[in-house]
Tab-separated table of N, CA, C and O in Angstrom:
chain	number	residue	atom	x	y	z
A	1	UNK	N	-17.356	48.257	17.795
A	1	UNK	CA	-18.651	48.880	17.756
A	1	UNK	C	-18.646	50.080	18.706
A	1	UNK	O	-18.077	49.963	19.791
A	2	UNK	N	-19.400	51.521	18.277
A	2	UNK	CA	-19.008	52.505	19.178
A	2	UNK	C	-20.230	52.207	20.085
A	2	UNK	O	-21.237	51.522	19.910
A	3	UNK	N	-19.793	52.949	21.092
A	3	UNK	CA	-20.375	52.883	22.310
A	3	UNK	C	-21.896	53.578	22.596
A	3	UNK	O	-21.791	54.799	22.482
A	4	UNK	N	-22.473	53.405	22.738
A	4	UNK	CA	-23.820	53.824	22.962
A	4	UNK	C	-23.949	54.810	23.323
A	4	UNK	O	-23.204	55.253	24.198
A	5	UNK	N	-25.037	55.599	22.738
A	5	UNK	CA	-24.961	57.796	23.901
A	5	UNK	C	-26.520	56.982	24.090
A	5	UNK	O	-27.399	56.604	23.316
A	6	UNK	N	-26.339	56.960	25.319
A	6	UNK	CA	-27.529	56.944	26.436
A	6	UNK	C	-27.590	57.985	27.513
A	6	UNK	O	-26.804	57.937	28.459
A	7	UNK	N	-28.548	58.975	27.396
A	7	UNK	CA	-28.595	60.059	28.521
A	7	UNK	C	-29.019	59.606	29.288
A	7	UNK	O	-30.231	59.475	29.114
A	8	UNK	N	-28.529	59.078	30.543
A	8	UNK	CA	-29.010	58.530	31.643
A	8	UNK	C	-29.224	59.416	33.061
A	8	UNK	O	-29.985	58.935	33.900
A	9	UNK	N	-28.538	60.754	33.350
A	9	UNK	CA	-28.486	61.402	33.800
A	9	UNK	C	-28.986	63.119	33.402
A	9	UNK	O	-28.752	63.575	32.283
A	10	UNK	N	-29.694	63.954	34.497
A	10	UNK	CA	-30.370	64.969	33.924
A	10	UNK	C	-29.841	65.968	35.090
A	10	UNK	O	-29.503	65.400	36.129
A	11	UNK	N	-29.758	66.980	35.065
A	11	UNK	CA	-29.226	68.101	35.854
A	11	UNK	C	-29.352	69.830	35.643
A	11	UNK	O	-28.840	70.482	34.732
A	12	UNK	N	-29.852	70.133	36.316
A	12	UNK	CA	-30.384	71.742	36.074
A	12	UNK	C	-28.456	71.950	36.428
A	12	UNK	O	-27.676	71.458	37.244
A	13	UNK	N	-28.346	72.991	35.248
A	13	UNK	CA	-26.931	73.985	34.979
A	13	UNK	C	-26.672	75.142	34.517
A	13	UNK	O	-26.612	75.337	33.303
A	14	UNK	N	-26.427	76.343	35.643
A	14	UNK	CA	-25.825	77.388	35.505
A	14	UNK	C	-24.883	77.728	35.043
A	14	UNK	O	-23.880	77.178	35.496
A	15	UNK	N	-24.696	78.623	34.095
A	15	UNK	CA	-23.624	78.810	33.422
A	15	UNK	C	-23.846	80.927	33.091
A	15	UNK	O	-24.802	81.681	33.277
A	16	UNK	N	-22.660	81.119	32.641
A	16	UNK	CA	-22.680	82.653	32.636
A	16	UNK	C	-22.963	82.644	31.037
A	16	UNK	O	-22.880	81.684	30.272
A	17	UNK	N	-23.395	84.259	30.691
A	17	UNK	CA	-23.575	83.964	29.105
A	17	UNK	C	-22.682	83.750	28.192
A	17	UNK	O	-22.811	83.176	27.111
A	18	UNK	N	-21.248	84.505	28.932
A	18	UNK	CA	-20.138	83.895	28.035
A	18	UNK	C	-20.241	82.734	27.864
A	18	UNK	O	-20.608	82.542	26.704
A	19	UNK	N	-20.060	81.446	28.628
A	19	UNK	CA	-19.964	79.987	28.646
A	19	UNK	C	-21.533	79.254	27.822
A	19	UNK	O	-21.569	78.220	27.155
A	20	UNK	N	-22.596	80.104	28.120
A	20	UNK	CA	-23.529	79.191	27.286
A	20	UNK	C	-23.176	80.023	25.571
A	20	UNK	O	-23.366	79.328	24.573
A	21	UNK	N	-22.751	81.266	25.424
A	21	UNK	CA	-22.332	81.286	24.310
A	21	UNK	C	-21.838	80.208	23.515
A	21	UNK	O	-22.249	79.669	22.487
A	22	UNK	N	-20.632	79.994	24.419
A	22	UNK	CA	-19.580	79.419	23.951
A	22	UNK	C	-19.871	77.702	23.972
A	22	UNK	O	-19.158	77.015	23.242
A	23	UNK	N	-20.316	77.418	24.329
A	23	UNK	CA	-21.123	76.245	24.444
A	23	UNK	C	-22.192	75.987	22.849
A	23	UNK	O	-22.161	74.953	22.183
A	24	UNK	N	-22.913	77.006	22.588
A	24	UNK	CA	-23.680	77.226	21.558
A	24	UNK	C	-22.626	76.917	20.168
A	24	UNK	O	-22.704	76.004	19.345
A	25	UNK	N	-21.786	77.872	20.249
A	25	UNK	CA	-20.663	77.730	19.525
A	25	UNK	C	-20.233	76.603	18.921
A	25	UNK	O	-20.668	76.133	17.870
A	26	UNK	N	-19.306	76.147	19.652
A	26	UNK	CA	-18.776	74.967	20.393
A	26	UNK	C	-20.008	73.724	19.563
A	26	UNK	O	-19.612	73.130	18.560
A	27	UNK	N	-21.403	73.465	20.087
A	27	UNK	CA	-22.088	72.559	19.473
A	27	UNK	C	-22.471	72.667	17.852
A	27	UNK	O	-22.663	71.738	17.067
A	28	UNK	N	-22.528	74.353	17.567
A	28	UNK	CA	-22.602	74.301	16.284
A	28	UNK	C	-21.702	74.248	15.006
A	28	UNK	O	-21.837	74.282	13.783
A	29	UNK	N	-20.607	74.135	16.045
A	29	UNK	CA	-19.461	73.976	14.537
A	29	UNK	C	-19.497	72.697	14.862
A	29	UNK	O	-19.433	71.979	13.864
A	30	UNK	N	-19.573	72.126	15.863
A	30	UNK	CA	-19.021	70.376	15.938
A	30	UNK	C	-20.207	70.089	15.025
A	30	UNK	O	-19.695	69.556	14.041
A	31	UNK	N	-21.499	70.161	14.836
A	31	UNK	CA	-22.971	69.373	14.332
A	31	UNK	C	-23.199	68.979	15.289
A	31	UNK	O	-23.037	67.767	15.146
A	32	UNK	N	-23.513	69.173	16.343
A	32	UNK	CA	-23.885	68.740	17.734
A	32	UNK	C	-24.820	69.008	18.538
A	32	UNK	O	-24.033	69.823	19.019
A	33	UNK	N	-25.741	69.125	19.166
A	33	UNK	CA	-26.483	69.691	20.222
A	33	UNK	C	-25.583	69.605	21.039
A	33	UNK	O	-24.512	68.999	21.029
A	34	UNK	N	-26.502	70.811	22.387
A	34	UNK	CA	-25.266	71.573	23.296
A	34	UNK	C	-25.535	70.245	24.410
A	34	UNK	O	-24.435	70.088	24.940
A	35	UNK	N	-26.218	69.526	24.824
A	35	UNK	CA	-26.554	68.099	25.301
A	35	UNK	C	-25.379	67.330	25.067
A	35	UNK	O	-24.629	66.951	25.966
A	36	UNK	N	-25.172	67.023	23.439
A	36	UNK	CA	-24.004	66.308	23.079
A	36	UNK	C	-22.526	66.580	22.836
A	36	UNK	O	-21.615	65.797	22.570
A	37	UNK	N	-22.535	68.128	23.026
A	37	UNK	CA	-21.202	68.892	23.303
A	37	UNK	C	-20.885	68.776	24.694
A	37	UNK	O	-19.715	68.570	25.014
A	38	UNK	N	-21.587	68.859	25.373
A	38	UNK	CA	-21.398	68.973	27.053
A	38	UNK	C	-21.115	67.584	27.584
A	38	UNK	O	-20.335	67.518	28.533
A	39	UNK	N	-21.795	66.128	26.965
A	39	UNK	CA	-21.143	64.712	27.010
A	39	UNK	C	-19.627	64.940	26.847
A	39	UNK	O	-18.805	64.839	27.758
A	40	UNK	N	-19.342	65.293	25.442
A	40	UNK	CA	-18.227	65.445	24.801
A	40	UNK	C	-17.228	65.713	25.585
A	40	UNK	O	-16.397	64.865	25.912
A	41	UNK	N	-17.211	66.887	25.953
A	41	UNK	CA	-16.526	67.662	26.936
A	41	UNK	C	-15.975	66.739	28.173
A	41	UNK	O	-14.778	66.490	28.312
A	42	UNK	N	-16.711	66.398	28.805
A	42	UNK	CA	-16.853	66.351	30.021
A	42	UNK	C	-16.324	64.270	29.882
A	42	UNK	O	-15.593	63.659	30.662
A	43	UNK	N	-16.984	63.763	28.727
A	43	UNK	CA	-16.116	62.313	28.544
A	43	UNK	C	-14.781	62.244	28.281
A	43	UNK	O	-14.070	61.361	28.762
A	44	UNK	N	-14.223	63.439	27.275
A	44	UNK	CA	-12.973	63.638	27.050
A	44	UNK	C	-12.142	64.942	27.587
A	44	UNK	O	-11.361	65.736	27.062
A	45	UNK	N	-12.749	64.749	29.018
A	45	UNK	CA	-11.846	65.979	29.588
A	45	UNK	C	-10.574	66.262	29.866
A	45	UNK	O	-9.995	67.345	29.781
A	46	UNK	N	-10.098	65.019	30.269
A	46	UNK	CA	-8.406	64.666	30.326
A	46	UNK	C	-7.844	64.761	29.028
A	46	UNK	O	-6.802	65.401	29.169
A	47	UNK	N	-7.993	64.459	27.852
A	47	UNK	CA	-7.666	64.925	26.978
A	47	UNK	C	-7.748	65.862	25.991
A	47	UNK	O	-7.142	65.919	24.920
A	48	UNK	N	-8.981	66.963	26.712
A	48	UNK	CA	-8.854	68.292	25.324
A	48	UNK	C	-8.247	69.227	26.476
A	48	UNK	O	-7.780	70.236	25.949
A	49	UNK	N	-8.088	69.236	27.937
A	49	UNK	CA	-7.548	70.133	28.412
A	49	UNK	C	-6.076	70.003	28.600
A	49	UNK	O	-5.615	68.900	28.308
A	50	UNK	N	-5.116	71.051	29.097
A	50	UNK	CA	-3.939	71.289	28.888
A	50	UNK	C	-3.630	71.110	30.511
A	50	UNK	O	-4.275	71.845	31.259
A	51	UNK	N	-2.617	70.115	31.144
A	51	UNK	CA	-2.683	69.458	32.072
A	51	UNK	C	-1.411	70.828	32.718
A	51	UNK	O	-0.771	70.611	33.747
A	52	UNK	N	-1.293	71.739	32.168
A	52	UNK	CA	0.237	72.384	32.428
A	52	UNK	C	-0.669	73.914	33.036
A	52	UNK	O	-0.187	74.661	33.888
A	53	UNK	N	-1.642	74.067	32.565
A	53	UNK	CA	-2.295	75.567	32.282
A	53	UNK	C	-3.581	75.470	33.640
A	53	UNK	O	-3.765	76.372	34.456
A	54	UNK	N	-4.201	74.408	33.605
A	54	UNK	CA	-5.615	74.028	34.207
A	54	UNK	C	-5.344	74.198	35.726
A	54	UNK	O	-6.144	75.065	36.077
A	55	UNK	N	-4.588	73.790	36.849
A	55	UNK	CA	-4.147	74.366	37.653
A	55	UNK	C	-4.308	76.045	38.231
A	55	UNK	O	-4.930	76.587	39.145
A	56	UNK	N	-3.338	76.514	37.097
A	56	UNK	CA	-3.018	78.119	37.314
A	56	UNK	C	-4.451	78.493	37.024
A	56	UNK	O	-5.241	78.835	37.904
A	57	UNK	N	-4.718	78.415	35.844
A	57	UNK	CA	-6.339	78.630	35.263
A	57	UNK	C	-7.838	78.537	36.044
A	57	UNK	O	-8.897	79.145	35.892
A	58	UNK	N	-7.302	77.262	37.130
A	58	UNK	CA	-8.637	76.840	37.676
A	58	UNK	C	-8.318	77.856	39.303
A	58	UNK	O	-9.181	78.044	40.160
A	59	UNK	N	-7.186	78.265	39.352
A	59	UNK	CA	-6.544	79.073	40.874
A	59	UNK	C	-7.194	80.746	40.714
A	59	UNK	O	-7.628	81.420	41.647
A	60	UNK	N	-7.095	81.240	38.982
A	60	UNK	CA	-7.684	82.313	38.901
A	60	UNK	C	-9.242	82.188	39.056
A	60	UNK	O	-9.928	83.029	39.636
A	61	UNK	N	-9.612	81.303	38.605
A	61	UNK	CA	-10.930	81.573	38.739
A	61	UNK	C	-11.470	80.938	39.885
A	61	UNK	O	-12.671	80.718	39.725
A	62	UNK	N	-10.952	80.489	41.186
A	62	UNK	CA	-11.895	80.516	42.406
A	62	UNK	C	-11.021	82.045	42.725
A	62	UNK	O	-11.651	83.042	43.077
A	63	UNK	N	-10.184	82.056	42.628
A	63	UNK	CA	-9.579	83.644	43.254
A	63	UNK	C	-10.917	84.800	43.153
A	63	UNK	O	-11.442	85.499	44.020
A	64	UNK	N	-11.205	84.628	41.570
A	64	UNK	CA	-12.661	85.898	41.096
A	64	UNK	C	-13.754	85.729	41.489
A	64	UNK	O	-14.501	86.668	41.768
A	65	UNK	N	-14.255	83.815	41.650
A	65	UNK	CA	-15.339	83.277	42.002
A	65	UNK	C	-15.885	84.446	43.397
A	65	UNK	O	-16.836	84.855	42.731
A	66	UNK	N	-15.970	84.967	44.257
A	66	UNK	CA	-16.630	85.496	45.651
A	66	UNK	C	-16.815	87.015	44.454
A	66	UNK	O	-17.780	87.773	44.563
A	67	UNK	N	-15.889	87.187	43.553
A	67	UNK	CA	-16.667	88.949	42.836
A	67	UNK	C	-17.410	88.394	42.219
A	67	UNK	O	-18.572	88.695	42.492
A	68	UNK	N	-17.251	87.452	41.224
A	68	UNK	CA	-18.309	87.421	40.180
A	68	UNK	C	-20.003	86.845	40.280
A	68	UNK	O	-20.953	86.899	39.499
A	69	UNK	N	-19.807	86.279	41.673
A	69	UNK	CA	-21.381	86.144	42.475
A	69	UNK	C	-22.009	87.458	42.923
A	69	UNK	O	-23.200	87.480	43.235
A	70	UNK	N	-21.293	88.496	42.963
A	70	UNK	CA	-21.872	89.696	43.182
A	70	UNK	C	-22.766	90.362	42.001
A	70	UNK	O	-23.304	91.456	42.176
């Protein structure tokens, strides 16, 4: 039996417009609300990300993080 989607948790989230784009995206090809894309994501994170890339990937972007608050 699948597992229950219970939103039990609520959280104000910033995001840039690229990412809520892409988020929009992202929920509308799946049939999804961006609520149930962002579960998605974030339940199966170890497995849609690339364990080889995410490192280097996550090093560039605190590197930009102090410009892109400007």
């Amino acid at each position: 039996m699948p597992k229950r989607l219970r939103m039990t948790r609520r959280f104000p989230v910033s995001m840039t417009n690229d990412a809520y784009r892409k988020l929009q995206a992202f929920a509308g090809q799946a049939g999804i609300t961006q609520d149930e894309a962002l579960v998605f994501l974030f339940e199966n994170f170890n497995s849609i990300t690339n364990e080889d890339t995410l490192p280097h990937r996550l090093t560039l972007f605190k590197a930009e993080l102090a410009d892109r608050k400007k």
